[in-house]
């Protein structure tokens, strides 16, 4: 059940401007490595800019206050943004959260093809994602 920092998601109404800023000012670069395939017909149809420092991605995602309603989930990771960790065993991590009494929203494959995702709040209301690269519902294996 190892966790590694995968990305930081910032929600914005200015995807292009934010992406350009992170490229120019922070000297982050575009990447096509391990970019999620968004399930635009399911839970999230916004635009996203993807940049990285060579190790950790920054996802600059179009704010969507209705994503939670569209998916029937309490936690909406596209209102304020979130920090995301990747795990090699999402089921074990969910059991860990349950043992700790931490409620979570299970987005499954609703937002990203080939990623099973859960979202929960820290004590200050910041959203945390934990995801596992796995077979998508149609049986195709996705991943890095």
PDB file of C-alpha atoms in Angstrom:
ATOM      1  CA  UNK A   1       0.000   0.000   0.000  1.00  0.00           C
ATOM      2  CA  UNK A   2       2.836   2.380  -0.833  1.00  0.00           C
ATOM      3  CA  UNK A   3       1.870   5.983  -1.692  1.00  0.00           C
ATOM      4  CA  UNK A   4       3.866   8.301  -3.951  1.00  0.00           C
ATOM      5  CA  UNK A   5       3.070  11.917  -4.816  1.00  0.00           C
ATOM      6  CA  UNK A   6       1.715  11.942  -8.370  1.00  0.00           C
ATOM      7  CA  UNK A   7       0.198  15.369  -9.024  1.00  0.00           C
ATOM      8  CA  UNK A   8      -1.183  18.567  -7.618  1.00  0.00           C
ATOM      9  CA  UNK A   9      -4.447  19.718  -9.189  1.00  0.00           C
ATOM     10  CA  UNK A  10      -5.326  23.407  -9.235  1.00  0.00           C
ATOM     11  CA  UNK A  11      -8.877  24.314 -10.226  1.00  0.00           C
ATOM     12  CA  UNK A  12      -9.137  27.400 -12.391  1.00  0.00           C
ATOM     13  CA  UNK A  13     -11.328  29.292 -14.815  1.00  0.00           C
ATOM     14  CA  UNK A  14      -8.179  30.258 -16.778  1.00  0.00           C
ATOM     15  CA  UNK A  15      -6.669  26.964 -17.981  1.00  0.00           C
ATOM     16  CA  UNK A  16      -4.659  28.462 -20.856  1.00  0.00           C
ATOM     17  CA  UNK A  17      -3.346  31.418 -18.867  1.00  0.00           C
ATOM     18  CA  UNK A  18      -2.432  29.230 -15.897  1.00  0.00           C
ATOM     19  CA  UNK A  19      -0.687  26.655 -18.114  1.00  0.00           C
ATOM     20  CA  UNK A  20       1.313  29.395 -19.813  1.00  0.00           C
ATOM     21  CA  UNK A  21       2.233  30.910 -16.431  1.00  0.00           C
ATOM     22  CA  UNK A  22       3.514  27.605 -15.033  1.00  0.00           C
ATOM     23  CA  UNK A  23       5.544  27.031 -18.222  1.00  0.00           C
ATOM     24  CA  UNK A  24       7.082  30.525 -18.397  1.00  0.00           C
ATOM     25  CA  UNK A  25       7.466  31.521 -14.758  1.00  0.00           C
ATOM     26  CA  UNK A  26       8.148  28.176 -13.078  1.00  0.00           C
ATOM     27  CA  UNK A  27       9.883  26.691 -16.140  1.00  0.00           C
ATOM     28  CA  UNK A  28       7.768  23.528 -16.019  1.00  0.00           C
ATOM     29  CA  UNK A  29       7.487  21.581 -19.234  1.00  0.00           C
ATOM     30  CA  UNK A  30       4.725  19.814 -21.109  1.00  0.00           C
ATOM     31  CA  UNK A  31       4.601  16.078 -20.747  1.00  0.00           C
ATOM     32  CA  UNK A  32       2.907  13.203 -22.478  1.00  0.00           C
ATOM     33  CA  UNK A  33       4.165  10.724 -19.871  1.00  0.00           C
ATOM     34  CA  UNK A  34       1.434   9.162 -17.735  1.00  0.00           C
ATOM     35  CA  UNK A  35      -1.209  11.726 -18.711  1.00  0.00           C
ATOM     36  CA  UNK A  36      -4.691  10.581 -17.682  1.00  0.00           C
ATOM     37  CA  UNK A  37      -7.247   9.849 -20.390  1.00  0.00           C
ATOM     38  CA  UNK A  38     -10.234  11.871 -19.204  1.00  0.00           C
ATOM     39  CA  UNK A  39     -13.669  10.254 -19.304  1.00  0.00           C
ATOM     40  CA  UNK A  40     -15.325  13.391 -20.728  1.00  0.00           C
ATOM     41  CA  UNK A  41     -18.731  11.709 -21.089  1.00  0.00           C
ATOM     42  CA  UNK A  42     -18.917  10.584 -17.451  1.00  0.00           C
ATOM     43  CA  UNK A  43     -17.856  12.778 -14.553  1.00  0.00           C
ATOM     44  CA  UNK A  44     -15.753  15.628 -15.906  1.00  0.00           C
ATOM     45  CA  UNK A  45     -15.735  17.332 -19.282  1.00  0.00           C
ATOM     46  CA  UNK A  46     -13.483  20.336 -18.573  1.00  0.00           C
ATOM     47  CA  UNK A  47     -10.184  21.295 -20.148  1.00  0.00           C
ATOM     48  CA  UNK A  48      -6.899  20.494 -18.379  1.00  0.00           C
ATOM     49  CA  UNK A  49      -3.349  21.747 -18.871  1.00  0.00           C
ATOM     50  CA  UNK A  50      -0.610  19.287 -17.898  1.00  0.00           C
ATOM     51  CA  UNK A  51       2.903  20.403 -16.918  1.00  0.00           C
ATOM     52  CA  UNK A  52       5.596  18.854 -14.750  1.00  0.00           C
ATOM     53  CA  UNK A  53       9.025  19.248 -13.206  1.00  0.00           C
ATOM     54  CA  UNK A  54      10.249  15.853 -14.413  1.00  0.00           C
ATOM     55  CA  UNK A  55       8.852  13.987 -11.419  1.00  0.00           C
ATOM     56  CA  UNK A  56       5.544  15.498 -10.231  1.00  0.00           C
ATOM     57  CA  UNK A  57       2.767  16.752 -12.481  1.00  0.00           C
ATOM     58  CA  UNK A  58       0.637  19.855 -12.051  1.00  0.00           C
ATOM     59  CA  UNK A  59      -2.875  19.494 -13.475  1.00  0.00           C
ATOM     60  CA  UNK A  60      -4.466  22.866 -14.246  1.00  0.00           C
ATOM     61  CA  UNK A  61      -8.103  21.836 -14.444  1.00  0.00           C
ATOM     62  CA  UNK A  62     -11.143  23.826 -15.429  1.00  0.00           C
ATOM     63  CA  UNK A  63     -13.257  24.380 -12.323  1.00  0.00           C
ATOM     64  CA  UNK A  64     -16.482  22.339 -12.339  1.00  0.00           C
ATOM     65  CA  UNK A  65     -18.775  22.931  -9.362  1.00  0.00           C
ATOM     66  CA  UNK A  66     -21.262  20.365 -10.730  1.00  0.00           C
ATOM     67  CA  UNK A  67     -18.892  17.365 -11.023  1.00  0.00           C
ATOM     68  CA  UNK A  68     -19.979  15.946  -7.661  1.00  0.00           C
ATOM     69  CA  UNK A  69     -23.638  16.093  -8.663  1.00  0.00           C
ATOM     70  CA  UNK A  70     -22.904  14.521 -12.068  1.00  0.00           C
ATOM     71  CA  UNK A  71     -21.197  11.547 -10.435  1.00  0.00           C
ATOM     72  CA  UNK A  72     -23.340  11.312  -7.297  1.00  0.00           C
ATOM     73  CA  UNK A  73     -20.282  11.868  -5.079  1.00  0.00           C
ATOM     74  CA  UNK A  74     -20.024  14.040  -1.977  1.00  0.00           C
ATOM     75  CA  UNK A  75     -16.388  15.038  -2.516  1.00  0.00           C
ATOM     76  CA  UNK A  76     -15.923  17.196  -5.632  1.00  0.00           C
ATOM     77  CA  UNK A  77     -12.190  17.441  -6.459  1.00  0.00           C
ATOM     78  CA  UNK A  78     -12.794  20.065  -9.144  1.00  0.00           C
ATOM     79  CA  UNK A  79     -14.038  22.937  -7.002  1.00  0.00           C
ATOM     80  CA  UNK A  80     -10.873  23.847  -5.087  1.00  0.00           C
ATOM     81  CA  UNK A  81      -8.305  21.439  -6.459  1.00  0.00           C
ATOM     82  CA  UNK A  82      -6.529  18.589  -4.694  1.00  0.00           C
ATOM     83  CA  UNK A  83      -3.261  16.791  -4.057  1.00  0.00           C
ATOM     84  CA  UNK A  84      -2.991  13.285  -5.482  1.00  0.00           C
ATOM     85  CA  UNK A  85      -1.078  10.180  -4.452  1.00  0.00           C
ATOM     86  CA  UNK A  86      -0.708   6.964  -6.408  1.00  0.00           C
ATOM     87  CA  UNK A  87      -0.926   3.619  -4.649  1.00  0.00           C
ATOM     88  CA  UNK A  88      -0.240   0.062  -5.691  1.00  0.00           C
ATOM     89  CA  UNK A  89      -3.218  -1.262  -3.663  1.00  0.00           C
ATOM     90  CA  UNK A  90      -6.292   0.966  -3.533  1.00  0.00           C
ATOM     91  CA  UNK A  91      -8.402  -1.679  -1.804  1.00  0.00           C
ATOM     92  CA  UNK A  92      -5.931  -1.886   1.080  1.00  0.00           C
ATOM     93  CA  UNK A  93      -5.831   1.905   1.326  1.00  0.00           C
ATOM     94  CA  UNK A  94      -9.642   2.102   1.423  1.00  0.00           C
ATOM     95  CA  UNK A  95      -9.640  -0.464   4.238  1.00  0.00           C
ATOM     96  CA  UNK A  96      -7.052   1.691   6.018  1.00  0.00           C
ATOM     97  CA  UNK A  97      -9.284   4.779   5.690  1.00  0.00           C
ATOM     98  CA  UNK A  98     -12.269   2.821   6.995  1.00  0.00           C
ATOM     99  CA  UNK A  99     -10.238   1.601   9.990  1.00  0.00           C
ATOM    100  CA  UNK A 100      -9.268   5.220  10.679  1.00  0.00           C
ATOM    101  CA  UNK A 101     -12.896   6.362  10.412  1.00  0.00           C
ATOM    102  CA  UNK A 102     -12.230   8.602   7.386  1.00  0.00           C
ATOM    103  CA  UNK A 103     -15.171   8.861   4.948  1.00  0.00           C
ATOM    104  CA  UNK A 104     -14.359   8.997   1.238  1.00  0.00           C
ATOM    105  CA  UNK A 105     -15.983   9.256  -2.177  1.00  0.00           C
ATOM    106  CA  UNK A 106     -15.258   6.367  -4.536  1.00  0.00           C
ATOM    107  CA  UNK A 107     -15.134   7.781  -8.077  1.00  0.00           C
ATOM    108  CA  UNK A 108     -14.023   4.467  -9.571  1.00  0.00           C
ATOM    109  CA  UNK A 109     -13.310   5.080 -13.288  1.00  0.00           C
ATOM    110  CA  UNK A 110     -15.764   8.028 -13.574  1.00  0.00           C
ATOM    111  CA  UNK A 111     -13.165  10.706 -14.351  1.00  0.00           C
ATOM    112  CA  UNK A 112     -10.051   8.957 -15.697  1.00  0.00           C
ATOM    113  CA  UNK A 113      -9.898   5.862 -17.884  1.00  0.00           C
ATOM    114  CA  UNK A 114      -7.709   3.216 -16.278  1.00  0.00           C
ATOM    115  CA  UNK A 115      -7.487   4.909 -12.874  1.00  0.00           C
ATOM    116  CA  UNK A 116      -9.567   3.915  -9.859  1.00  0.00           C
ATOM    117  CA  UNK A 117      -9.857   7.041  -7.710  1.00  0.00           C
ATOM    118  CA  UNK A 118     -11.048   7.914  -4.231  1.00  0.00           C
ATOM    119  CA  UNK A 119     -11.207  11.376  -2.683  1.00  0.00           C
ATOM    120  CA  UNK A 120     -11.434  12.488   0.945  1.00  0.00           C
ATOM    121  CA  UNK A 121     -10.902  15.540   3.126  1.00  0.00           C
ATOM    122  CA  UNK A 122      -8.083  16.286   5.543  1.00  0.00           C
ATOM    123  CA  UNK A 123      -9.031  17.944   8.883  1.00  0.00           C
ATOM    124  CA  UNK A 124      -8.850  21.418   7.290  1.00  0.00           C
ATOM    125  CA  UNK A 125     -11.058  20.546   4.308  1.00  0.00           C
ATOM    126  CA  UNK A 126      -8.302  20.087   1.722  1.00  0.00           C
ATOM    127  CA  UNK A 127      -9.113  17.362  -0.789  1.00  0.00           C
ATOM    128  CA  UNK A 128      -6.803  14.374  -1.172  1.00  0.00           C
ATOM    129  CA  UNK A 129      -6.968  11.895  -4.037  1.00  0.00           C
ATOM    130  CA  UNK A 130      -5.535   8.393  -3.922  1.00  0.00           C
ATOM    131  CA  UNK A 131      -5.621   6.448  -7.179  1.00  0.00           C
ATOM    132  CA  UNK A 132      -4.440   3.153  -8.587  1.00  0.00           C
ATOM    133  CA  UNK A 133      -3.679   2.463 -12.240  1.00  0.00           C
ATOM    134  CA  UNK A 134      -5.812  -0.536 -13.123  1.00  0.00           C
ATOM    135  CA  UNK A 135      -7.827  -2.133 -15.877  1.00  0.00           C
ATOM    136  CA  UNK A 136     -10.570   0.139 -17.156  1.00  0.00           C
ATOM    137  CA  UNK A 137     -14.193  -1.043 -17.078  1.00  0.00           C
ATOM    138  CA  UNK A 138     -13.937  -2.148 -20.717  1.00  0.00           C
ATOM    139  CA  UNK A 139     -11.040  -4.441 -19.787  1.00  0.00           C
ATOM    140  CA  UNK A 140      -8.213  -2.447 -21.378  1.00  0.00           C
ATOM    141  CA  UNK A 141      -5.166  -2.048 -19.171  1.00  0.00           C
ATOM    142  CA  UNK A 142      -3.897   1.512 -18.896  1.00  0.00           C
ATOM    143  CA  UNK A 143      -0.901   2.922 -17.121  1.00  0.00           C
ATOM    144  CA  UNK A 144       2.555   4.440 -17.413  1.00  0.00           C
TER     145      UNK A 144
END
